[in-house]
């Protein structure tokens, strides 16, 4: 009889695990349990579907259901919510009481939004964007809110993407941030161009302020009280972070790691025999510190799913770890970060220091030339590059990728300053902002 792999969760981690396991074992019985009606879609594209940039919604599907079911012979079960893992009986129990037995189990349950614990947070009209169901709910609301006012709570990268796309729907957005700057994980100077891009647009910003309570208004609106002042909105959208869906795994005895994510090794194995985990529900190790971290990103979910699929089918493969590299774009300003901040580097025991330099992404006299800032974090004793942040034009990802390569290759700032970058006026500056920042450390730039 063939062995059975059961996978809980049908987005990037789960479905890449299923596809990789199929590649490794054509005879394996593979069952995917997904509690919603959607699998294998681009969550990262949802803000742009909401903004009307991407249409129709089906374009967000990475691989359609028929391909999984018919071409890859993967038994995808929709509306199948796992409520318990019976490790003695090696079975997953579903909400309808059904038991699905497994020989090997991959937990890929992702993460869910954190709702601030304030009165009225469950009021209708308060939304989150996490999965396709929540995106569909939100999309249905947009015609009602168009021409009105939304409160966006939280100004992380996804919050900023949502601001931009609410604006595209003709909605005036009031952006609330508890920290005293937008994009609080970025350094102030790197985040500043985004704040400048917002001036005069459809978004007003309130920094250093706290949402205290929410209550329904008489006219279908929502009354939100911020720092003692109550205002009316047509919609509230929360972008206040996520936490891992690790409760099922914890109840099955799996050890947890940072932020209560499921602790896994580099092959995706949990502490419980026959059980693997991948994606937003699981930890990863940081490439610079070697420590376990929880940094939920699509890139990590996809790769960890594939690594688990290989391990489950007895093939070699190790997850190389994360730098936490991310890029985004807000109101025309590209932003991104990779590796450690100065604070994280100091915490990890490095003698860390940072330097920032601003340059142009292409020659200043060329159309489309934009100011671009690069911040480097390095260790004073080894001179190793530990982290970087950048913001600027629409080519920010290429710069961020180069910096991630440099950190992965354990380059020093001196080596980075000596890289032979290319130059041509329409696409690059004579001295790229990366080179300027590195050369400022070595004393070869102002
Ligand atoms: C709006 C938005 C924009 C984003 N943009 C980016 C970006 O630009 N770049 C980037 O790197 N990352 C981005 N992310 C993060 C990225 O989407 C996640 O890191 C990625 O989806 C994680 O994949 P996953 O498979 O681990 O988890 P998920 O995508 O959360 O999938 C988990 C699946 O498990 C299912 N599930 C959970 N519990 C159960 C259960 N008990 N039984 C059955 N099924 C269950 C869920 O329904 C879900 O389908 C974004 C996220 C959002 C919400």
Short mmCIF file of C-alpha atoms and ligand atoms in Angstrom, two decimals:
data_model
loop_
_atom_site.label_atom_id
_atom_site.label_comp_id
_atom_site.label_asym_id
_atom_site.label_seq_id
_atom_site.Cartn_x
_atom_site.Cartn_y
_atom_site.Cartn_z
CA UNK A 1 0.00 0.00 0.00
CA UNK A 2 1.31 3.48 -0.84
CA UNK A 3 2.33 5.84 1.95
CA UNK A 4 0.23 8.95 2.62
CA UNK A 5 1.44 12.52 3.07
CA UNK A 6 -1.15 14.86 4.57
CA UNK A 7 -0.59 18.61 4.29
CA UNK A 8 -2.55 21.11 6.38
CA UNK A 9 -2.75 24.44 4.52
CA UNK A 10 -2.94 25.06 0.78
CA UNK A 11 -1.01 28.25 0.04
CA UNK A 12 2.69 28.68 -0.91
CA UNK A 13 4.26 26.54 1.81
CA UNK A 14 1.73 23.71 1.61
CA UNK A 15 1.36 23.60 -2.17
CA UNK A 16 5.08 23.92 -2.91
CA UNK A 17 5.57 21.08 -0.42
CA UNK A 18 2.93 19.01 -2.24
CA UNK A 19 4.42 19.69 -5.67
CA UNK A 20 7.96 18.86 -4.52
CA UNK A 21 6.83 15.68 -2.76
CA UNK A 22 5.08 14.60 -5.96
CA UNK A 23 8.31 15.21 -7.92
CA UNK A 24 10.15 13.03 -5.41
CA UNK A 25 7.65 10.18 -5.22
CA UNK A 26 5.16 9.56 -8.05
CA UNK A 27 3.36 6.90 -5.95
CA UNK A 28 2.90 8.90 -2.76
CA UNK A 29 -0.73 9.46 -1.77
CA UNK A 30 -0.83 13.25 -1.18
CA UNK A 31 -3.81 14.90 0.54
CA UNK A 32 -4.00 18.68 1.07
CA UNK A 33 -6.49 19.93 3.67
CA UNK A 34 -7.46 23.59 3.16
CA UNK A 35 -10.12 25.20 5.32
CA UNK A 36 -11.05 27.93 2.79
CA UNK A 37 -12.17 27.50 -0.82
CA UNK A 38 -8.88 28.86 -2.22
CA UNK A 39 -5.45 27.36 -2.76
CA UNK A 40 -2.18 28.43 -4.32
CA UNK A 41 -2.79 32.12 -4.94
CA UNK A 42 -0.57 35.17 -4.71
CA UNK A 43 -1.48 36.76 -1.36
CA UNK A 44 1.13 39.43 -2.11
CA UNK A 45 -0.89 40.51 -5.16
CA UNK A 46 -4.16 40.97 -3.26
CA UNK A 47 -3.65 44.71 -2.54
CA UNK A 48 -3.26 45.28 -6.30
CA UNK A 49 -6.43 43.32 -7.10
CA UNK A 50 -8.23 45.49 -4.52
CA UNK A 51 -6.78 48.58 -6.22
CA UNK A 52 -7.96 47.43 -9.66
CA UNK A 53 -4.37 47.18 -10.93
CA UNK A 54 -4.75 43.41 -11.44
CA UNK A 55 -7.96 42.03 -12.91
CA UNK A 56 -9.59 39.56 -12.89
CA UNK A 57 -8.96 37.88 -9.54
CA UNK A 58 -8.06 34.59 -11.25
CA UNK A 59 -4.81 36.20 -12.37
CA UNK A 60 -3.63 35.83 -8.78
CA UNK A 61 -3.81 32.05 -9.01
CA UNK A 62 -0.30 30.61 -9.08
CA UNK A 63 -1.45 27.15 -10.21
CA UNK A 64 -5.09 26.19 -10.66
CA UNK A 65 -6.87 23.46 -8.77
CA UNK A 66 -7.32 21.19 -11.81
CA UNK A 67 -3.56 21.14 -12.39
CA UNK A 68 -2.97 19.97 -8.83
CA UNK A 69 -5.77 17.43 -8.91
CA UNK A 70 -5.49 16.01 -12.41
CA UNK A 71 -1.94 16.59 -13.65
CA UNK A 72 -0.17 16.15 -10.29
CA UNK A 73 -2.57 13.68 -8.74
CA UNK A 74 -2.82 15.64 -5.49
CA UNK A 75 -6.05 15.21 -3.55
CA UNK A 76 -6.87 18.83 -2.61
CA UNK A 77 -9.79 19.00 -0.17
CA UNK A 78 -11.39 22.44 0.21
CA UNK A 79 -13.44 23.48 3.23
CA UNK A 80 -11.43 20.93 5.25
CA UNK A 81 -10.42 22.46 8.56
CA UNK A 82 -8.00 20.49 10.73
CA UNK A 83 -8.90 20.81 14.40
CA UNK A 84 -6.61 18.20 15.99
CA UNK A 85 -3.57 16.07 15.27
CA UNK A 86 -3.74 12.62 16.85
CA UNK A 87 -0.07 11.66 16.90
CA UNK A 88 -0.71 8.20 18.47
CA UNK A 89 -3.22 7.26 15.77
CA UNK A 90 -1.31 9.30 13.12
CA UNK A 91 -4.46 11.06 11.98
CA UNK A 92 -5.66 14.61 11.41
CA UNK A 93 -9.13 15.24 12.80
CA UNK A 94 -11.33 17.66 10.81
CA UNK A 95 -14.01 20.02 12.12
CA UNK A 96 -16.72 17.63 10.86
CA UNK A 97 -15.19 14.78 12.89
CA UNK A 98 -13.63 13.01 9.88
CA UNK A 99 -10.18 11.45 10.48
CA UNK A 100 -7.53 11.56 7.76
CA UNK A 101 -4.68 9.19 8.54
CA UNK A 102 -1.09 10.03 7.62
CA UNK A 103 2.31 8.43 7.43
CA UNK A 104 3.95 11.85 7.17
CA UNK A 105 2.41 15.22 7.96
CA UNK A 106 3.34 18.72 6.78
CA UNK A 107 1.88 21.60 8.78
CA UNK A 108 1.66 24.74 6.61
CA UNK A 109 -1.06 26.67 8.42
CA UNK A 110 0.43 30.15 7.93
CA UNK A 111 -0.25 33.11 10.17
CA UNK A 112 -3.24 35.26 11.12
CA UNK A 113 -3.71 38.97 11.83
CA UNK A 114 -3.24 40.34 15.32
CA UNK A 115 -6.19 42.47 16.43
CA UNK A 116 -5.28 45.06 19.05
CA UNK A 117 -7.13 44.29 22.31
CA UNK A 118 -9.32 47.39 22.38
CA UNK A 119 -13.06 47.81 22.93
CA UNK A 120 -15.13 47.36 19.77
CA UNK A 121 -12.39 45.76 17.67
CA UNK A 122 -14.87 43.13 16.41
CA UNK A 123 -17.35 45.79 15.19
CA UNK A 124 -18.61 45.15 11.67
CA UNK A 125 -16.81 47.50 9.32
CA UNK A 126 -13.42 46.65 10.83
CA UNK A 127 -11.48 44.58 8.29
CA UNK A 128 -8.21 42.72 7.93
CA UNK A 129 -6.48 41.55 4.78
CA UNK A 130 -4.87 38.16 5.16
CA UNK A 131 -6.34 35.57 2.83
CA UNK A 132 -8.48 35.44 -0.27
CA UNK A 133 -11.72 35.30 1.72
CA UNK A 134 -10.80 38.52 3.54
CA UNK A 135 -9.77 40.12 0.23
CA UNK A 136 -13.13 39.22 -1.36
CA UNK A 137 -15.00 40.65 1.66
CA UNK A 138 -12.98 43.84 1.43
CA UNK A 139 -13.48 44.15 -2.33
CA UNK A 140 -17.25 43.97 -1.86
CA UNK A 141 -17.06 46.94 0.51
CA UNK A 142 -15.05 49.24 -1.74
CA UNK A 143 -17.93 50.67 -3.85
CA UNK A 144 -19.73 51.60 -0.61
CA UNK A 145 -16.65 53.33 0.84
CA UNK A 146 -15.55 55.02 -2.41
CA UNK A 147 -15.80 58.79 -1.96
CA UNK A 148 -15.67 58.28 1.82
CA UNK A 149 -13.01 57.88 4.47
CA UNK A 150 -11.07 54.86 5.72
CA UNK A 151 -8.89 54.51 8.79
CA UNK A 152 -5.78 52.43 8.09
CA UNK A 153 -4.22 51.25 11.35
CA UNK A 154 -0.52 50.43 10.98
CA UNK A 155 2.01 51.68 8.44
CA UNK A 156 4.14 48.62 7.74
CA UNK A 157 4.85 47.74 4.10
CA UNK A 158 1.47 46.00 3.61
CA UNK A 159 -0.34 48.88 5.34
CA UNK A 160 1.32 51.28 2.90
CA UNK A 161 0.40 49.09 -0.08
CA UNK A 162 -3.19 49.08 1.15
CA UNK A 163 -3.23 52.88 1.57
CA UNK A 164 -2.16 53.27 -2.02
CA UNK A 165 -4.77 50.86 -3.28
CA UNK A 166 -7.59 52.32 -1.18
CA UNK A 167 -6.66 55.68 -2.75
CA UNK A 168 -7.00 54.06 -6.18
CA UNK A 169 -10.63 53.38 -5.19
CA UNK A 170 -11.30 57.06 -4.53
CA UNK A 171 -11.12 56.59 -0.76
CA UNK A 172 -9.55 59.20 1.50
CA UNK A 173 -7.24 57.34 3.87
CA UNK A 174 -6.38 58.40 7.39
CA UNK A 175 -3.19 56.53 8.27
CA UNK A 176 -2.59 55.84 11.94
CA UNK A 177 0.78 54.74 13.30
CA UNK A 178 1.65 54.23 16.95
CA UNK A 179 5.37 54.82 16.29
CA UNK A 180 6.61 58.32 15.56
CA UNK A 181 7.39 57.55 11.89
CA UNK A 182 5.86 55.67 8.96
CA UNK A 183 7.35 52.26 8.18
CA UNK A 184 8.76 51.95 11.70
CA UNK A 185 11.03 48.98 10.95
CA UNK A 186 13.03 51.23 8.60
CA UNK A 187 15.49 53.88 9.76
CA UNK A 188 13.98 57.39 9.78
CA UNK A 189 15.97 58.73 6.81
CA UNK A 190 15.22 55.66 4.68
CA UNK A 191 11.48 55.89 5.44
CA UNK A 192 11.31 59.69 4.98
CA UNK A 193 10.85 59.72 1.16
CA UNK A 194 7.62 57.73 1.59
CA UNK A 195 6.27 60.33 4.03
CA UNK A 196 7.21 63.06 1.54
CA UNK A 197 5.40 61.22 -1.27
CA UNK A 198 2.20 61.24 0.79
CA UNK A 199 2.08 65.02 1.16
CA UNK A 200 -0.80 66.48 -0.86
CA UNK A 201 -2.13 63.03 -1.77
CA UNK A 202 -5.26 61.28 -0.61
CA UNK A 203 -3.67 60.16 2.65
CA UNK A 204 -3.38 62.07 5.90
CA UNK A 205 -1.07 60.71 8.57
CA UNK A 206 -1.22 60.59 12.34
CA UNK A 207 1.97 59.41 14.02
CA UNK A 208 2.66 58.49 17.62
CA UNK A 209 -1.04 57.95 18.16
CA UNK A 210 -3.04 55.07 19.58
CA UNK A 211 -6.41 53.68 18.60
CA UNK A 212 -8.32 53.45 21.88
CA UNK A 213 -11.78 52.19 20.95
CA UNK A 214 -14.19 51.58 18.11
CA UNK A 215 -17.97 51.67 18.10
CA UNK A 216 -20.64 51.55 15.42
CA UNK A 217 -22.02 54.94 14.35
CA UNK A 218 -25.77 55.62 13.86
CA UNK A 219 -25.47 56.01 10.08
CA UNK A 220 -23.59 52.80 9.26
CA UNK A 221 -20.22 54.45 9.81
CA UNK A 222 -17.65 53.64 12.47
CA UNK A 223 -16.59 55.88 15.31
CA UNK A 224 -12.92 55.47 16.16
CA UNK A 225 -11.36 57.15 19.16
CA UNK A 226 -7.69 58.01 18.79
CA UNK A 227 -5.86 59.73 21.66
CA UNK A 228 -9.17 60.89 23.11
CA UNK A 229 -10.61 62.30 19.90
CA UNK A 230 -13.48 60.51 18.13
CA UNK A 231 -13.92 60.66 14.34
CA UNK A 232 -16.24 58.93 11.90
CA UNK A 233 -14.97 56.58 9.20
CA UNK A 234 -16.67 54.43 6.57
CA UNK A 235 -14.22 51.59 7.09
CA UNK A 236 -11.37 50.59 9.41
CA UNK A 237 -8.59 48.36 8.08
CA UNK A 238 -6.13 46.78 10.50
CA UNK A 239 -2.51 46.27 9.50
CA UNK A 240 -1.22 45.57 12.98
CA UNK A 241 0.89 42.49 12.40
CA UNK A 242 0.41 38.74 12.33
CA UNK A 243 1.05 35.75 14.56
CA UNK A 244 1.74 32.13 13.60
CA UNK A 245 -1.03 29.54 13.44
CA UNK A 246 0.89 27.12 15.62
CA UNK A 247 -1.75 25.99 18.13
CA UNK A 248 -2.54 22.69 16.35
CA UNK A 249 1.14 21.81 16.26
CA UNK A 250 1.69 22.84 19.88
CA UNK A 251 -1.24 20.70 21.02
CA UNK A 252 0.36 17.77 19.15
CA UNK A 253 3.54 18.25 21.17
CA UNK A 254 5.66 20.15 18.63
CA UNK A 255 8.19 22.44 20.28
CA UNK A 256 7.73 26.14 19.60
CA UNK A 257 10.41 28.75 18.94
CA UNK A 258 10.52 32.57 18.76
CA UNK A 259 7.12 34.30 18.73
CA UNK A 260 5.48 30.88 19.28
CA UNK A 261 6.24 29.73 15.73
CA UNK A 262 6.77 25.98 15.23
CA UNK A 263 10.44 25.13 15.79
CA UNK A 264 11.90 23.28 12.79
CA UNK A 265 15.35 22.22 11.67
CA UNK A 266 16.87 23.08 8.29
CA UNK A 267 15.02 20.18 6.64
CA UNK A 268 11.65 21.28 8.03
CA UNK A 269 11.35 18.58 10.71
CA UNK A 270 9.54 19.48 13.92
CA UNK A 271 10.37 17.93 17.29
CA UNK A 272 7.64 15.30 16.74
CA UNK A 273 8.33 12.23 14.65
CA UNK A 274 6.70 12.11 11.19
CA UNK A 275 5.74 15.82 11.35
CA UNK A 276 7.28 18.63 9.27
CA UNK A 277 6.32 22.32 9.17
CA UNK A 278 6.97 25.16 6.71
CA UNK A 279 6.10 28.79 6.00
CA UNK A 280 4.58 31.49 8.17
CA UNK A 281 3.69 29.04 10.95
CA UNK A 282 7.35 28.01 11.40
CA UNK A 283 10.74 29.38 12.43
CA UNK A 284 13.84 29.73 10.27
CA UNK A 285 17.45 30.37 11.16
CA UNK A 286 18.99 33.75 10.48
CA UNK A 287 21.96 33.64 8.13
CA UNK A 288 23.95 36.29 9.97
CA UNK A 289 23.32 35.35 13.60
CA UNK A 290 22.55 31.63 13.13
CA UNK A 291 19.71 32.10 15.64
CA UNK A 292 16.14 30.88 15.19
CA UNK A 293 13.85 33.72 14.08
CA UNK A 294 10.30 34.19 12.92
CA UNK A 295 10.13 36.37 9.81
CA UNK A 296 7.00 35.47 7.82
CA UNK A 297 7.51 36.08 4.09
CA UNK A 298 6.31 34.45 0.86
CA UNK A 299 9.86 33.74 -0.31
CA UNK A 300 10.62 31.78 2.85
CA UNK A 301 7.28 29.93 2.76
CA UNK A 302 7.82 28.80 -0.80
CA UNK A 303 11.39 27.59 -0.25
CA UNK A 304 10.69 25.95 3.11
CA UNK A 305 7.74 24.10 1.52
CA UNK A 306 10.00 22.76 -1.23
CA UNK A 307 12.71 21.76 1.23
CA UNK A 308 10.14 19.91 3.38
CA UNK A 309 8.78 18.18 0.25
CA UNK A 310 12.29 16.91 -0.51
CA UNK A 311 12.95 15.79 3.05
CA UNK A 312 9.58 14.03 3.29
CA UNK A 313 10.43 12.02 0.17
CA UNK A 314 13.89 11.13 1.44
CA UNK A 315 15.93 13.47 -0.74
CA UNK A 316 18.70 15.80 0.43
CA UNK A 317 18.05 19.51 0.83
CA UNK A 318 18.48 22.10 3.52
CA UNK A 319 16.88 25.49 3.97
CA UNK A 320 19.73 27.98 3.72
CA UNK A 321 18.25 30.43 6.24
CA UNK A 322 16.87 33.92 5.96
CA UNK A 323 18.10 37.48 5.87
CA UNK A 324 14.53 38.74 6.16
CA UNK A 325 14.95 40.53 2.83
CA UNK A 326 11.87 42.44 1.75
CA UNK A 327 11.03 45.03 -0.87
CA UNK A 328 7.92 47.02 -1.52
CA UNK A 329 6.70 50.15 -3.15
CA UNK A 330 4.58 52.90 -1.62
CA UNK A 331 3.26 55.85 -3.60
CA UNK A 332 6.02 55.48 -6.19
CA UNK A 333 8.84 55.11 -3.66
CA UNK A 334 10.67 51.78 -3.60
CA UNK A 335 11.65 50.55 -0.13
CA UNK A 336 13.42 47.49 1.21
CA UNK A 337 15.68 46.01 3.86
CA UNK A 338 17.83 42.94 4.36
CA UNK A 339 19.90 41.49 7.18
CA UNK A 340 20.27 43.09 10.61
CA UNK A 341 19.46 46.57 11.85
CA UNK A 342 22.06 48.19 14.10
CA UNK A 343 19.91 47.39 17.14
CA UNK A 344 19.55 43.71 16.18
CA UNK A 345 23.27 43.48 15.39
CA UNK A 346 24.23 44.98 18.77
CA UNK A 347 21.82 42.55 20.47
CA UNK A 348 23.53 39.69 18.62
CA UNK A 349 26.91 40.78 20.01
CA UNK A 350 28.34 42.58 16.97
CA UNK A 351 30.20 45.86 17.30
CA UNK A 352 27.74 47.37 14.85
CA UNK A 353 27.66 50.75 13.20
CA UNK A 354 25.63 52.22 10.34
CA UNK A 355 26.30 54.70 7.57
CA UNK A 356 23.89 56.28 5.08
CA UNK A 357 24.55 57.91 1.76
CA UNK A 358 22.20 59.39 -0.82
CA UNK A 359 22.94 59.24 -4.55
CA UNK A 360 21.10 58.95 -7.85
CA UNK A 361 19.76 55.72 -9.34
CA UNK A 362 20.83 56.98 -12.80
CA UNK A 363 22.73 60.02 -14.02
CA UNK A 364 21.21 63.16 -12.51
CA UNK A 365 20.68 64.80 -15.92
CA UNK A 366 18.66 61.86 -17.29
CA UNK A 367 14.85 61.70 -17.22
CA UNK A 368 13.68 59.41 -14.45
CA UNK A 369 16.77 60.00 -12.29
CA UNK A 370 15.71 59.63 -8.66
CA UNK A 371 17.29 60.24 -5.33
CA UNK A 372 18.17 56.94 -3.64
CA UNK A 373 19.36 56.34 -0.11
CA UNK A 374 21.42 53.34 1.02
CA UNK A 375 22.09 52.53 4.66
CA UNK A 376 24.70 49.92 5.49
CA UNK A 377 25.16 48.18 8.84
CA UNK A 378 28.57 46.63 9.43
CA UNK A 379 30.68 45.14 12.19
CA UNK A 380 33.56 47.40 13.17
CA UNK A 381 35.93 44.62 14.17
CA UNK A 382 35.47 42.20 11.22
CA UNK A 383 34.21 44.93 8.79
CA UNK A 384 31.61 42.39 7.64
CA UNK A 385 28.41 43.77 6.11
CA UNK A 386 25.51 42.76 8.38
CA UNK A 387 22.48 44.55 7.03
CA UNK A 388 21.18 47.19 4.66
CA UNK A 389 18.16 49.34 3.90
CA UNK A 390 17.32 51.36 0.83
CA UNK A 391 14.62 53.58 -0.58
CA UNK A 392 14.32 55.39 -3.87
CA UNK A 393 12.94 54.78 -7.29
CA UNK A 394 11.25 51.84 -8.92
CA UNK A 395 14.58 50.00 -9.32
CA UNK A 396 15.02 49.55 -5.57
CA UNK A 397 14.74 45.75 -5.78
CA UNK A 398 17.89 45.41 -7.88
CA UNK A 399 19.87 47.38 -5.29
CA UNK A 400 18.35 45.42 -2.40
CA UNK A 401 19.15 42.14 -4.17
CA UNK A 402 22.78 43.19 -4.65
CA UNK A 403 23.01 44.00 -0.94
CA UNK A 404 21.45 40.65 0.02
CA UNK A 405 24.03 38.91 -2.20
CA UNK A 406 26.83 40.83 -0.50
CA UNK A 407 25.62 39.87 2.99
CA UNK A 408 25.13 36.22 1.94
CA UNK A 409 28.66 36.17 0.52
CA UNK A 410 29.91 37.54 3.86
CA UNK A 411 31.51 40.50 2.11
CA UNK A 412 33.22 43.24 4.06
CA UNK A 413 32.37 46.89 3.47
CA UNK A 414 35.84 47.26 1.93
CA UNK A 415 35.09 44.56 -0.64
CA UNK A 416 31.69 46.11 -1.36
CA UNK A 417 33.37 49.48 -2.02
CA UNK A 418 35.57 47.81 -4.65
CA UNK A 419 32.84 46.05 -6.65
CA UNK A 420 32.99 46.82 -10.36
CA UNK A 421 29.47 48.17 -10.94
CA UNK A 422 28.20 48.99 -14.43
CA UNK A 423 27.37 52.49 -15.60
CA UNK A 424 25.30 54.09 -18.37
CA UNK A 425 23.36 57.36 -17.91
CA UNK A 426 19.82 56.06 -18.62
CA UNK A 427 20.05 53.09 -16.23
CA UNK A 428 22.82 53.72 -13.67
CA UNK A 429 24.84 56.46 -12.02
CA UNK A 430 28.62 56.69 -12.31
CA UNK A 431 28.83 55.82 -8.62
CA UNK A 432 25.87 53.77 -7.42
CA UNK A 433 24.50 54.72 -3.97
CA UNK A 434 25.69 51.30 -2.72
CA UNK A 435 29.24 52.12 -3.73
CA UNK A 436 28.95 55.63 -2.26
CA UNK A 437 27.83 54.25 1.11
CA UNK A 438 30.53 51.56 1.22
CA UNK A 439 33.21 53.99 0.06
CA UNK A 440 32.16 56.43 2.79
CA UNK A 441 33.15 53.77 5.31
CA UNK A 442 36.55 53.25 3.66
CA UNK A 443 37.07 57.01 3.33
CA UNK A 444 36.87 57.05 -0.47
CA UNK A 445 33.67 59.09 -0.71
CA UNK A 446 32.36 62.23 0.94
C1 LIG B 1 -1.71 41.54 1.70
C2 LIG B 1 -0.44 40.75 1.81
C3 LIG B 1 0.66 41.13 1.06
C4 LIG B 1 1.86 40.42 1.19
N1 LIG B 1 2.92 40.81 0.42
C5 LIG B 1 4.08 40.11 0.51
C6 LIG B 1 5.18 40.46 -0.32
O1 LIG B 1 5.11 41.40 -1.14
N2 LIG B 1 6.32 39.72 -0.20
C7 LIG B 1 6.42 38.67 0.68
O2 LIG B 1 7.47 38.02 0.74
N3 LIG B 1 5.38 38.31 1.47
C8 LIG B 1 4.22 39.00 1.41
N4 LIG B 1 3.15 38.63 2.18
C9 LIG B 1 3.30 37.48 3.11
C10 LIG B 1 2.99 36.18 2.37
O3 LIG B 1 1.74 36.25 1.77
C11 LIG B 1 3.06 35.04 3.36
O4 LIG B 1 4.37 34.99 3.89
C12 LIG B 1 2.75 33.69 2.68
O5 LIG B 1 1.44 33.68 2.19
C13 LIG B 1 2.91 32.56 3.70
O6 LIG B 1 2.55 31.35 3.10
P1 LIG B 1 2.07 30.11 3.98
O7 LIG B 1 1.69 29.07 3.01
O8 LIG B 1 3.05 29.82 5.01
O9 LIG B 1 0.80 30.65 4.76
P2 LIG B 1 -0.63 31.21 4.22
O10 LIG B 1 -0.48 31.92 2.92
O11 LIG B 1 -1.18 31.94 5.38
O12 LIG B 1 -1.42 29.88 3.98
C14 LIG B 1 -1.82 29.05 5.04
C15 LIG B 1 -3.04 28.30 4.61
O13 LIG B 1 -3.38 27.37 5.62
C16 LIG B 1 -4.78 27.34 5.78
N5 LIG B 1 -5.07 26.85 7.13
C17 LIG B 1 -4.71 27.41 8.31
N6 LIG B 1 -5.14 26.66 9.34
C18 LIG B 1 -5.75 25.61 8.81
C19 LIG B 1 -6.42 24.46 9.37
N7 LIG B 1 -6.50 24.30 10.70
N8 LIG B 1 -6.95 23.55 8.55
C20 LIG B 1 -6.88 23.71 7.19
N9 LIG B 1 -6.28 24.78 6.62
C21 LIG B 1 -5.73 25.71 7.40
C22 LIG B 1 -5.19 28.79 5.56
O14 LIG B 1 -6.56 28.90 5.21
C23 LIG B 1 -4.26 29.21 4.43
O15 LIG B 1 -4.82 28.97 3.16
C24 LIG B 1 1.95 39.32 2.07
C25 LIG B 1 0.83 38.95 2.84
C26 LIG B 1 -0.35 39.65 2.71
C27 LIG B 1 -1.55 39.24 3.54
#
